[in-house]
């Protein structure tokens, strides 16, 4: 991940992009699960993004209300809410002509739960939403936030394959929050601006499958002492979500920082779609990198283009510690992917 990536993935730069540049191309974005803890702030951030021209908010509850509220913000995106039986039409109407579909629908973790504990509930929600997306907007870029991302993304892929419309370049598991956390935590230790510290995070999106490549973080990497300090930092990046789950004490998991990260990733896709070159972000996609070890999906730095994934970058030079982290991540990732694929085969 090079200097370009550092610029495009840096939170502060991305944030300023959310408030500045002018659109030259239409972008219709649909948020499914728009009334939830992530969905509401994510929808607000998307409404604030000048690249979004049409914003469709769908949820099984409250979406027209959330849309009415957000629609009063004086930015260009035309905002409409859709509920399953509402007069505006349901999910199909929300997805008609969508360029980007973001899915934060599902249930979040409570203290003591792993992301995998959410599997059954969220797997069916994501499968059903994906079925309609495959029918109504098969060419949209699909961004999966619902956990466990390691499994829900392969589930969407299978649904799209079955519908005969799967394009691996357009399906993304959103892992931007891991990159965001890594930047925040490492810059705090290094005493640098977060925008100057970019840590590629590869692998997947849960526990040991989250592999921060601190050795590739430039000068900031040198501020971390090997041994205990390094291990603590890696653990904090891998299990940062647990900090939030615990602090919220039963009321949910990360929502605001996740909304921010989701908006950053959607903004990157839209910039790439309108022709900006060198847009690079980490994301969990179908990938050749560790396919021979069974990890058919893998997060790594990706250059985005008009059609979605333009180039998947390899993990590059890693330290001995990072090699060990990768060794622990791959078998777990493989298991999570197989679980998703097996589940959707049994529950089509
Ligand atoms: P939440 O419970 O606050 O919101 C979920 C929303 O989805 C609710 O408004 C609910 O009505 C809606 N919903 C449920 N079934 C639906 C369906 N069939 N169609 C449309 N909407 C539906 O949960 P929160 O906190 O917003 O989290 C959402 C998901 O995001 C969870 O699975 C959570 O684990 C995941 N997450 C992912 C992160 C990531 O980095 N990828 C980070 C944090 C959370």
mmCIF file of C-alpha atoms and ligand atoms in Angstrom:
data_model
loop_
_atom_site.group_PDB
_atom_site.id
_atom_site.type_symbol
_atom_site.label_atom_id
_atom_site.label_comp_id
_atom_site.label_asym_id
_atom_site.label_seq_id
_atom_site.Cartn_x
_atom_site.Cartn_y
_atom_site.Cartn_z
ATOM 1 C CA UNK A 1 0.000 0.000 0.000
ATOM 2 C CA UNK A 2 1.734 3.121 -1.178
ATOM 3 C CA UNK A 3 1.594 6.817 -0.745
ATOM 4 C CA UNK A 4 -1.560 7.071 -2.855
ATOM 5 C CA UNK A 5 -3.276 4.637 -0.573
ATOM 6 C CA UNK A 6 -2.139 6.609 2.381
ATOM 7 C CA UNK A 7 -3.801 9.670 0.974
ATOM 8 C CA UNK A 8 -7.019 8.068 -0.156
ATOM 9 C CA UNK A 9 -7.518 5.818 2.837
ATOM 10 C CA UNK A 10 -6.607 8.417 5.445
ATOM 11 C CA UNK A 11 -9.620 9.236 7.592
ATOM 12 C CA UNK A 12 -9.124 13.015 7.642
ATOM 13 C CA UNK A 13 -8.680 13.269 3.905
ATOM 14 C CA UNK A 14 -11.632 11.016 3.340
ATOM 15 C CA UNK A 15 -13.684 13.051 5.771
ATOM 16 C CA UNK A 16 -12.861 16.272 3.992
ATOM 17 C CA UNK A 17 -13.839 14.622 0.713
ATOM 18 C CA UNK A 18 -17.206 13.879 2.215
ATOM 19 C CA UNK A 19 -17.778 17.591 2.578
ATOM 20 C CA UNK A 20 -16.112 19.089 -0.452
ATOM 21 C CA UNK A 21 -15.777 17.861 -4.035
ATOM 22 C CA UNK A 22 -18.478 18.396 -6.632
ATOM 23 C CA UNK A 23 -20.225 15.557 -8.413
ATOM 24 C CA UNK A 24 -19.917 14.974 -12.123
ATOM 25 C CA UNK A 25 -21.937 11.774 -12.282
ATOM 26 C CA UNK A 26 -25.085 10.508 -10.613
ATOM 27 C CA UNK A 27 -24.821 8.071 -7.750
ATOM 28 C CA UNK A 28 -27.920 6.386 -6.401
ATOM 29 C CA UNK A 29 -27.215 4.765 -3.053
ATOM 30 C CA UNK A 30 -29.579 2.435 -1.199
ATOM 31 C CA UNK A 31 -29.120 1.687 2.515
ATOM 32 C CA UNK A 32 -30.830 -1.513 3.690
ATOM 33 C CA UNK A 33 -31.284 -1.474 7.454
ATOM 34 C CA UNK A 34 -31.326 2.328 7.372
ATOM 35 C CA UNK A 35 -33.135 2.846 10.696
ATOM 36 C CA UNK A 36 -30.609 0.977 12.807
ATOM 37 C CA UNK A 37 -27.708 2.078 14.947
ATOM 38 C CA UNK A 38 -25.393 2.101 11.921
ATOM 39 C CA UNK A 39 -28.038 2.813 9.311
ATOM 40 C CA UNK A 40 -29.134 6.213 10.657
ATOM 41 C CA UNK A 41 -25.753 7.930 10.999
ATOM 42 C CA UNK A 42 -24.548 6.246 7.800
ATOM 43 C CA UNK A 43 -27.555 7.612 5.938
ATOM 44 C CA UNK A 44 -26.880 11.075 7.345
ATOM 45 C CA UNK A 45 -23.226 10.945 6.264
ATOM 46 C CA UNK A 46 -24.271 9.794 2.790
ATOM 47 C CA UNK A 47 -26.784 12.639 2.597
ATOM 48 C CA UNK A 48 -23.862 14.933 3.386
ATOM 49 C CA UNK A 49 -21.750 13.459 0.576
ATOM 50 C CA UNK A 50 -22.051 15.651 -2.517
ATOM 51 C CA UNK A 51 -21.415 12.651 -4.761
ATOM 52 C CA UNK A 52 -24.721 11.059 -3.746
ATOM 53 C CA UNK A 53 -27.619 12.219 -5.913
ATOM 54 C CA UNK A 54 -30.320 9.798 -4.795
ATOM 55 C CA UNK A 55 -30.520 8.199 -1.365
ATOM 56 C CA UNK A 56 -32.964 5.369 -0.753
ATOM 57 C CA UNK A 57 -33.501 4.263 2.828
ATOM 58 C CA UNK A 58 -35.069 0.859 3.427
ATOM 59 C CA UNK A 59 -35.783 -0.878 6.732
ATOM 60 C CA UNK A 60 -38.476 -3.132 8.160
ATOM 61 C CA UNK A 61 -39.285 -0.299 10.562
ATOM 62 C CA UNK A 62 -39.132 3.472 10.630
ATOM 63 C CA UNK A 63 -37.401 4.141 7.301
ATOM 64 C CA UNK A 64 -39.914 6.732 6.027
ATOM 65 C CA UNK A 65 -39.475 8.642 9.294
ATOM 66 C CA UNK A 66 -35.678 8.541 9.126
ATOM 67 C CA UNK A 67 -35.856 9.625 5.475
ATOM 68 C CA UNK A 68 -38.246 12.508 6.240
ATOM 69 C CA UNK A 69 -35.853 13.740 8.912
ATOM 70 C CA UNK A 70 -32.678 13.419 6.817
ATOM 71 C CA UNK A 71 -34.353 14.862 3.697
ATOM 72 C CA UNK A 72 -34.494 18.285 5.358
ATOM 73 C CA UNK A 73 -30.690 18.563 5.238
ATOM 74 C CA UNK A 74 -29.971 21.014 2.410
ATOM 75 C CA UNK A 75 -27.677 18.886 0.282
ATOM 76 C CA UNK A 76 -28.511 17.594 -3.224
ATOM 77 C CA UNK A 77 -29.293 13.903 -2.536
ATOM 78 C CA UNK A 78 -33.010 13.262 -3.010
ATOM 79 C CA UNK A 79 -33.888 11.114 -0.019
ATOM 80 C CA UNK A 80 -36.787 8.653 0.118
ATOM 81 C CA UNK A 81 -37.790 6.092 2.736
ATOM 82 C CA UNK A 82 -39.204 2.675 1.925
ATOM 83 C CA UNK A 83 -40.856 0.110 4.174
ATOM 84 C CA UNK A 84 -41.953 -3.384 3.125
ATOM 85 C CA UNK A 85 -45.631 -2.429 2.683
ATOM 86 C CA UNK A 86 -45.423 1.339 2.353
ATOM 87 C CA UNK A 87 -47.133 3.421 -0.344
ATOM 88 C CA UNK A 88 -43.729 4.312 -1.868
ATOM 89 C CA UNK A 89 -43.238 0.624 -2.703
ATOM 90 C CA UNK A 90 -40.989 -1.750 -0.819
ATOM 91 C CA UNK A 91 -37.486 -3.087 -1.217
ATOM 92 C CA UNK A 92 -37.722 -3.507 -4.996
ATOM 93 C CA UNK A 93 -38.619 0.137 -5.451
ATOM 94 C CA UNK A 94 -35.764 1.186 -3.151
ATOM 95 C CA UNK A 95 -33.283 -0.798 -5.247
ATOM 96 C CA UNK A 96 -34.452 0.249 -8.720
ATOM 97 C CA UNK A 97 -31.525 1.909 -10.494
ATOM 98 C CA UNK A 98 -29.250 1.773 -7.426
ATOM 99 C CA UNK A 99 -25.517 2.113 -8.158
ATOM 100 C CA UNK A 100 -24.448 1.219 -4.626
ATOM 101 C CA UNK A 101 -26.297 -0.924 -2.100
ATOM 102 C CA UNK A 102 -25.052 -0.815 1.487
ATOM 103 C CA UNK A 103 -26.316 -3.498 3.871
ATOM 104 C CA UNK A 104 -26.118 -2.849 7.613
ATOM 105 C CA UNK A 105 -29.369 -4.807 8.257
ATOM 106 C CA UNK A 106 -29.323 -7.388 11.009
ATOM 107 C CA UNK A 107 -28.760 -7.734 14.711
ATOM 108 C CA UNK A 108 -25.661 -6.471 16.535
ATOM 109 C CA UNK A 109 -23.637 -8.181 19.275
ATOM 110 C CA UNK A 110 -24.327 -8.074 22.995
ATOM 111 C CA UNK A 111 -21.526 -8.433 25.570
ATOM 112 C CA UNK A 112 -19.981 -11.914 25.507
ATOM 113 C CA UNK A 113 -21.110 -12.624 21.944
ATOM 114 C CA UNK A 114 -18.800 -13.225 19.009
ATOM 115 C CA UNK A 115 -19.726 -12.074 15.505
ATOM 116 C CA UNK A 116 -20.325 -15.705 14.653
ATOM 117 C CA UNK A 117 -23.102 -15.879 17.270
ATOM 118 C CA UNK A 118 -25.085 -13.593 14.963
ATOM 119 C CA UNK A 119 -24.806 -16.056 12.120
ATOM 120 C CA UNK A 120 -28.270 -17.571 11.830
ATOM 121 C CA UNK A 121 -30.312 -14.392 12.136
ATOM 122 C CA UNK A 122 -28.135 -12.241 9.930
ATOM 123 C CA UNK A 123 -27.482 -14.939 7.324
ATOM 124 C CA UNK A 124 -31.179 -15.144 6.462
ATOM 125 C CA UNK A 125 -31.645 -11.370 6.457
ATOM 126 C CA UNK A 126 -28.670 -10.859 4.138
ATOM 127 C CA UNK A 127 -29.670 -13.786 1.877
ATOM 128 C CA UNK A 128 -33.170 -12.375 1.384
ATOM 129 C CA UNK A 129 -31.973 -8.836 0.694
ATOM 130 C CA UNK A 130 -29.373 -10.207 -1.749
ATOM 131 C CA UNK A 131 -32.052 -12.168 -3.630
ATOM 132 C CA UNK A 132 -33.976 -8.992 -4.355
ATOM 133 C CA UNK A 133 -30.789 -7.079 -5.191
ATOM 134 C CA UNK A 134 -29.812 -9.810 -7.689
ATOM 135 C CA UNK A 135 -33.202 -9.433 -9.336
ATOM 136 C CA UNK A 136 -33.619 -5.652 -9.342
ATOM 137 C CA UNK A 137 -30.095 -4.183 -9.340
ATOM 138 C CA UNK A 138 -27.672 -6.931 -10.387
ATOM 139 C CA UNK A 139 -25.051 -4.429 -11.549
ATOM 140 C CA UNK A 140 -24.935 -2.383 -8.351
ATOM 141 C CA UNK A 141 -21.882 -2.425 -6.115
ATOM 142 C CA UNK A 142 -22.902 -4.307 -3.004
ATOM 143 C CA UNK A 143 -21.316 -3.376 0.334
ATOM 144 C CA UNK A 144 -21.924 -5.832 3.158
ATOM 145 C CA UNK A 145 -21.630 -4.536 6.722
ATOM 146 C CA UNK A 146 -23.846 -7.138 8.469
ATOM 147 C CA UNK A 147 -21.841 -9.576 10.550
ATOM 148 C CA UNK A 148 -20.276 -12.066 10.444
ATOM 149 C CA UNK A 149 -18.847 -10.376 7.321
ATOM 150 C CA UNK A 150 -16.465 -13.331 6.745
ATOM 151 C CA UNK A 151 -19.546 -15.483 6.061
ATOM 152 C CA UNK A 152 -22.220 -13.024 4.898
ATOM 153 C CA UNK A 153 -20.150 -11.935 1.866
ATOM 154 C CA UNK A 154 -19.780 -15.528 0.536
ATOM 155 C CA UNK A 155 -23.525 -15.966 1.153
ATOM 156 C CA UNK A 156 -24.280 -12.967 -1.100
ATOM 157 C CA UNK A 157 -21.887 -14.358 -3.726
ATOM 158 C CA UNK A 158 -23.748 -17.689 -3.745
ATOM 159 C CA UNK A 159 -27.139 -15.969 -4.067
ATOM 160 C CA UNK A 160 -25.866 -13.919 -7.012
ATOM 161 C CA UNK A 161 -24.291 -17.009 -8.634
ATOM 162 C CA UNK A 162 -27.582 -18.846 -8.367
ATOM 163 C CA UNK A 163 -29.345 -15.917 -10.019
ATOM 164 C CA UNK A 164 -26.688 -15.977 -12.770
ATOM 165 C CA UNK A 165 -25.580 -12.376 -12.129
ATOM 166 C CA UNK A 166 -22.504 -12.714 -9.900
ATOM 167 C CA UNK A 167 -19.693 -10.271 -10.641
ATOM 168 C CA UNK A 168 -16.911 -10.618 -8.030
ATOM 169 C CA UNK A 169 -15.690 -7.121 -8.869
ATOM 170 C CA UNK A 170 -18.838 -5.627 -7.398
ATOM 171 C CA UNK A 171 -19.131 -7.391 -4.060
ATOM 172 C CA UNK A 172 -17.358 -5.989 -1.003
ATOM 173 C CA UNK A 173 -17.227 -6.820 2.685
ATOM 174 C CA UNK A 174 -16.723 -3.536 4.499
ATOM 175 C CA UNK A 175 -13.575 -3.783 6.644
ATOM 176 C CA UNK A 176 -12.824 -0.051 6.654
ATOM 177 C CA UNK A 177 -13.516 0.167 10.384
ATOM 178 C CA UNK A 178 -10.522 -2.087 11.060
ATOM 179 C CA UNK A 179 -8.308 0.241 9.006
ATOM 180 C CA UNK A 180 -9.814 3.252 10.799
ATOM 181 C CA UNK A 181 -9.177 1.753 14.235
ATOM 182 C CA UNK A 182 -5.622 0.741 13.341
ATOM 183 C CA UNK A 183 -4.868 4.284 12.185
ATOM 184 C CA UNK A 184 -6.386 5.836 15.311
ATOM 185 C CA UNK A 185 -4.660 3.498 17.775
ATOM 186 C CA UNK A 186 -1.222 3.569 16.128
ATOM 187 C CA UNK A 187 -1.221 7.340 15.572
ATOM 188 C CA UNK A 188 -2.090 7.749 19.256
ATOM 189 C CA UNK A 189 1.027 5.805 20.234
ATOM 190 C CA UNK A 190 3.224 7.507 17.639
ATOM 191 C CA UNK A 191 1.960 11.008 18.459
ATOM 192 C CA UNK A 192 1.193 11.649 14.783
ATOM 193 C CA UNK A 193 -1.888 12.904 12.989
ATOM 194 C CA UNK A 194 -4.223 9.979 12.227
ATOM 195 C CA UNK A 195 -4.369 11.181 8.613
ATOM 196 C CA UNK A 196 -0.624 10.537 8.322
ATOM 197 C CA UNK A 197 -0.851 6.976 9.617
ATOM 198 C CA UNK A 198 -2.333 4.318 7.367
ATOM 199 C CA UNK A 199 -2.156 0.678 8.379
ATOM 200 C CA UNK A 200 -3.233 -1.863 5.770
ATOM 201 C CA UNK A 201 -5.447 -4.438 7.486
ATOM 202 C CA UNK A 202 -5.789 -7.750 5.655
ATOM 203 C CA UNK A 203 -7.515 -11.108 6.194
ATOM 204 C CA UNK A 204 -11.102 -10.907 7.365
ATOM 205 C CA UNK A 205 -13.331 -9.029 9.778
ATOM 206 C CA UNK A 206 -13.411 -10.824 13.121
ATOM 207 C CA UNK A 207 -10.923 -11.570 15.872
ATOM 208 C CA UNK A 208 -7.797 -13.364 14.695
ATOM 209 C CA UNK A 209 -8.764 -13.032 11.038
ATOM 210 C CA UNK A 210 -8.086 -9.283 11.346
ATOM 211 C CA UNK A 211 -4.402 -8.896 10.456
ATOM 212 C CA UNK A 212 -2.963 -5.374 10.793
ATOM 213 C CA UNK A 213 0.252 -4.922 8.805
ATOM 214 C CA UNK A 214 1.880 -2.466 11.201
ATOM 215 C CA UNK A 215 5.268 -2.991 9.562
ATOM 216 C CA UNK A 216 3.862 -1.240 6.473
ATOM 217 C CA UNK A 217 2.681 1.828 8.370
ATOM 218 C CA UNK A 218 5.699 3.970 7.580
ATOM 219 C CA UNK A 219 7.558 5.909 10.293
ATOM 220 C CA UNK A 220 4.763 5.347 12.843
ATOM 221 C CA UNK A 221 5.552 1.617 12.874
ATOM 222 C CA UNK A 222 8.889 2.315 14.583
ATOM 223 C CA UNK A 223 7.167 3.831 17.618
ATOM 224 C CA UNK A 224 5.815 0.433 18.684
ATOM 225 C CA UNK A 225 8.185 -1.649 20.788
ATOM 226 C CA UNK A 226 8.373 -5.327 19.830
ATOM 227 C CA UNK A 227 6.950 -7.703 22.433
ATOM 228 C CA UNK A 228 4.254 -6.663 24.834
ATOM 229 C CA UNK A 229 3.422 -3.255 23.336
ATOM 230 C CA UNK A 230 3.182 -4.704 19.825
ATOM 231 C CA UNK A 231 1.020 -7.592 20.994
ATOM 232 C CA UNK A 232 -1.308 -5.290 22.924
ATOM 233 C CA UNK A 233 -1.769 -3.055 19.897
ATOM 234 C CA UNK A 234 -2.513 -5.969 17.580
ATOM 235 C CA UNK A 235 -5.000 -7.312 20.103
ATOM 236 C CA UNK A 236 -6.677 -3.913 20.419
ATOM 237 C CA UNK A 237 -7.092 -3.661 16.632
ATOM 238 C CA UNK A 238 -8.389 -7.236 16.383
ATOM 239 C CA UNK A 239 -10.779 -6.889 19.296
ATOM 240 C CA UNK A 240 -11.522 -3.139 19.162
ATOM 241 C CA UNK A 241 -15.169 -3.934 18.537
ATOM 242 C CA UNK A 242 -15.364 -5.636 21.948
ATOM 243 C CA UNK A 243 -14.318 -2.384 23.656
ATOM 244 C CA UNK A 244 -17.409 -0.712 22.223
ATOM 245 C CA UNK A 245 -19.735 -3.639 22.923
ATOM 246 C CA UNK A 246 -18.584 -3.631 26.566
ATOM 247 C CA UNK A 247 -18.790 0.143 26.981
ATOM 248 C CA UNK A 248 -22.313 0.195 25.528
ATOM 249 C CA UNK A 249 -23.177 -2.487 28.068
ATOM 250 C CA UNK A 250 -25.806 -4.451 26.158
ATOM 251 C CA UNK A 251 -27.109 -1.590 24.015
ATOM 252 C CA UNK A 252 -25.279 -2.641 20.842
ATOM 253 C CA UNK A 253 -21.932 -2.578 19.085
ATOM 254 C CA UNK A 254 -19.985 0.006 17.106
ATOM 255 C CA UNK A 255 -22.444 2.141 15.160
ATOM 256 C CA UNK A 256 -21.080 5.691 14.809
ATOM 257 C CA UNK A 257 -17.495 4.788 13.910
ATOM 258 C CA UNK A 258 -18.878 2.079 11.618
ATOM 259 C CA UNK A 259 -21.168 4.588 9.917
ATOM 260 C CA UNK A 260 -18.151 6.835 9.369
ATOM 261 C CA UNK A 261 -16.114 3.955 7.943
ATOM 262 C CA UNK A 262 -18.981 2.866 5.673
ATOM 263 C CA UNK A 263 -19.373 6.403 4.341
ATOM 264 C CA UNK A 264 -15.625 6.618 3.678
ATOM 265 C CA UNK A 265 -15.716 3.385 1.664
ATOM 266 C CA UNK A 266 -18.839 4.376 -0.304
ATOM 267 C CA UNK A 267 -17.213 7.735 -1.072
ATOM 268 C CA UNK A 268 -14.087 5.963 -2.368
ATOM 269 C CA UNK A 269 -16.204 3.794 -4.684
ATOM 270 C CA UNK A 270 -18.070 6.818 -6.016
ATOM 271 C CA UNK A 271 -14.844 8.737 -6.637
ATOM 272 C CA UNK A 272 -13.444 5.754 -8.545
ATOM 273 C CA UNK A 273 -16.706 5.435 -10.486
ATOM 274 C CA UNK A 274 -16.484 9.005 -11.675
ATOM 275 C CA UNK A 275 -12.953 8.493 -12.948
ATOM 276 C CA UNK A 276 -10.575 9.391 -10.117
ATOM 277 C CA UNK A 277 -7.514 7.188 -10.487
ATOM 278 C CA UNK A 278 -5.461 5.549 -7.766
ATOM 279 C CA UNK A 279 -8.335 5.146 -5.291
ATOM 280 C CA UNK A 280 -7.156 2.409 -2.956
ATOM 281 C CA UNK A 281 -8.933 0.916 0.072
ATOM 282 C CA UNK A 282 -8.786 -2.352 1.960
ATOM 283 C CA UNK A 283 -11.844 -4.548 1.476
ATOM 284 C CA UNK A 284 -12.920 -8.177 1.822
ATOM 285 C CA UNK A 285 -13.488 -9.533 -1.687
ATOM 286 C CA UNK A 286 -13.221 -12.723 -3.703
ATOM 287 C CA UNK A 287 -9.468 -12.963 -4.011
ATOM 288 C CA UNK A 288 -6.784 -15.170 -5.557
ATOM 289 C CA UNK A 289 -4.237 -14.376 -2.810
ATOM 290 C CA UNK A 290 -4.904 -17.291 -0.430
ATOM 291 C CA UNK A 291 -7.323 -19.245 -2.598
ATOM 292 C CA UNK A 292 -5.002 -22.268 -2.648
ATOM 293 C CA UNK A 293 -5.354 -22.444 1.144
ATOM 294 C CA UNK A 294 -9.143 -22.298 0.978
ATOM 295 C CA UNK A 295 -9.567 -18.610 1.772
ATOM 296 C CA UNK A 296 -11.490 -17.772 -1.385
ATOM 297 C CA UNK A 297 -12.386 -14.387 0.078
ATOM 298 C CA UNK A 298 -9.705 -12.198 1.588
ATOM 299 C CA UNK A 299 -9.302 -8.550 2.572
ATOM 300 C CA UNK A 300 -6.313 -6.699 1.169
ATOM 301 C CA UNK A 301 -5.579 -3.314 -0.399
ATOM 302 C CA UNK A 302 -7.569 -2.897 -3.593
ATOM 303 C CA UNK A 303 -7.463 -0.306 -6.327
ATOM 304 C CA UNK A 304 -11.001 0.683 -7.200
ATOM 305 C CA UNK A 305 -12.215 1.599 -10.668
ATOM 306 C CA UNK A 306 -15.448 2.312 -12.475
ATOM 307 C CA UNK A 307 -16.405 -1.373 -12.417
ATOM 308 C CA UNK A 308 -15.506 -1.894 -8.757
ATOM 309 C CA UNK A 309 -12.408 -3.990 -8.027
ATOM 310 C CA UNK A 310 -9.723 -2.950 -10.516
ATOM 311 C CA UNK A 311 -6.675 -4.552 -8.931
ATOM 312 C CA UNK A 312 -6.184 -6.739 -5.867
ATOM 313 C CA UNK A 313 -2.811 -6.021 -4.306
ATOM 314 C CA UNK A 314 -0.856 -8.759 -2.534
ATOM 315 C CA UNK A 315 -0.034 -8.363 1.137
ATOM 316 C CA UNK A 316 3.576 -7.489 0.274
ATOM 317 C CA UNK A 317 6.514 -7.836 2.649
ATOM 318 C CA UNK A 318 5.420 -8.860 6.113
ATOM 319 C CA UNK A 319 7.316 -9.270 9.380
ATOM 320 C CA UNK A 320 7.774 -12.627 11.114
ATOM 321 C CA UNK A 321 5.036 -11.648 13.608
ATOM 322 C CA UNK A 322 2.656 -10.767 10.787
ATOM 323 C CA UNK A 323 3.424 -14.041 9.054
ATOM 324 C CA UNK A 324 2.284 -15.794 12.244
ATOM 325 C CA UNK A 325 -0.893 -13.700 12.370
ATOM 326 C CA UNK A 326 -1.634 -14.680 8.764
ATOM 327 C CA UNK A 327 -1.049 -18.337 9.596
ATOM 328 C CA UNK A 328 -3.642 -18.094 12.361
ATOM 329 C CA UNK A 329 -6.087 -16.120 10.203
ATOM 330 C CA UNK A 330 -6.275 -18.279 7.083
ATOM 331 C CA UNK A 331 -7.723 -21.527 8.544
ATOM 332 C CA UNK A 332 -10.308 -19.552 10.544
ATOM 333 C CA UNK A 333 -11.258 -17.559 7.462
ATOM 334 C CA UNK A 334 -11.578 -20.741 5.429
ATOM 335 C CA UNK A 335 -13.939 -22.143 8.086
ATOM 336 C CA UNK A 336 -16.072 -18.978 8.110
ATOM 337 C CA UNK A 337 -16.338 -18.970 4.303
ATOM 338 C CA UNK A 338 -17.242 -22.664 4.149
ATOM 339 C CA UNK A 339 -19.865 -22.133 6.848
ATOM 340 C CA UNK A 340 -21.532 -19.397 4.780
ATOM 341 C CA UNK A 341 -21.455 -21.412 1.573
ATOM 342 C CA UNK A 342 -22.769 -24.568 3.290
ATOM 343 C CA UNK A 343 -25.535 -22.661 5.066
ATOM 344 C CA UNK A 344 -26.860 -21.040 1.915
ATOM 345 C CA UNK A 345 -26.750 -24.383 0.068
ATOM 346 C CA UNK A 346 -28.980 -25.844 2.797
ATOM 347 C CA UNK A 347 -31.123 -22.730 3.140
ATOM 348 C CA UNK A 348 -31.488 -21.413 -0.410
HETATM 349 P P1 LIG B 1 -29.329 -2.413 14.763
HETATM 350 O O1 LIG B 1 -30.104 -3.516 15.365
HETATM 351 O O2 LIG B 1 -29.245 -1.125 15.482
HETATM 352 O O3 LIG B 1 -29.889 -2.106 13.295
HETATM 353 C C1 LIG B 1 -30.171 -3.091 12.379
HETATM 354 C C2 LIG B 1 -31.336 -2.611 11.530
HETATM 355 O O4 LIG B 1 -31.620 -3.603 10.559
HETATM 356 C C3 LIG B 1 -32.636 -2.375 12.332
HETATM 357 O O5 LIG B 1 -33.145 -1.068 12.079
HETATM 358 C C4 LIG B 1 -33.572 -3.449 11.813
HETATM 359 O O6 LIG B 1 -34.952 -3.042 11.776
HETATM 360 C C5 LIG B 1 -33.014 -3.644 10.406
HETATM 361 N N1 LIG B 1 -33.421 -4.892 9.784
HETATM 362 C C6 LIG B 1 -33.557 -6.128 10.340
HETATM 363 N N2 LIG B 1 -33.987 -7.002 9.416
HETATM 364 C C7 LIG B 1 -34.108 -6.320 8.249
HETATM 365 C C8 LIG B 1 -34.503 -6.679 6.935
HETATM 366 N N3 LIG B 1 -34.860 -7.922 6.622
HETATM 367 N N4 LIG B 1 -34.517 -5.711 5.988
HETATM 368 C C9 LIG B 1 -34.156 -4.451 6.278
HETATM 369 N N5 LIG B 1 -33.772 -4.060 7.514
HETATM 370 C C10 LIG B 1 -33.751 -4.976 8.479
HETATM 371 O O7 LIG B 1 -27.853 -2.974 14.457
HETATM 372 P P2 LIG B 1 -26.520 -2.154 14.096
HETATM 373 O O8 LIG B 1 -25.804 -1.806 15.332
HETATM 374 O O9 LIG B 1 -26.881 -1.083 13.135
HETATM 375 O O10 LIG B 1 -25.651 -3.295 13.370
HETATM 376 C C11 LIG B 1 -26.049 -3.836 12.135
HETATM 377 C C12 LIG B 1 -25.099 -4.925 11.689
HETATM 378 O O11 LIG B 1 -23.794 -4.386 11.407
HETATM 379 C C13 LIG B 1 -24.862 -6.019 12.723
HETATM 380 O O12 LIG B 1 -24.859 -7.256 12.073
HETATM 381 C C14 LIG B 1 -23.480 -5.708 13.266
HETATM 382 O O13 LIG B 1 -22.853 -6.828 13.790
HETATM 383 C C15 LIG B 1 -22.803 -5.204 12.018
HETATM 384 N N6 LIG B 1 -21.569 -4.448 12.256
HETATM 385 C C16 LIG B 1 -20.574 -4.533 11.315
HETATM 386 C C17 LIG B 1 -19.389 -3.858 11.453
HETATM 387 C C18 LIG B 1 -18.337 -3.973 10.407
HETATM 388 O O14 LIG B 1 -17.213 -3.484 10.628
HETATM 389 N N7 LIG B 1 -18.573 -4.560 9.245
HETATM 390 C C19 LIG B 1 -19.140 -3.005 12.627
HETATM 391 C C20 LIG B 1 -20.251 -2.923 13.526
HETATM 392 C C21 LIG B 1 -21.416 -3.648 13.343
#
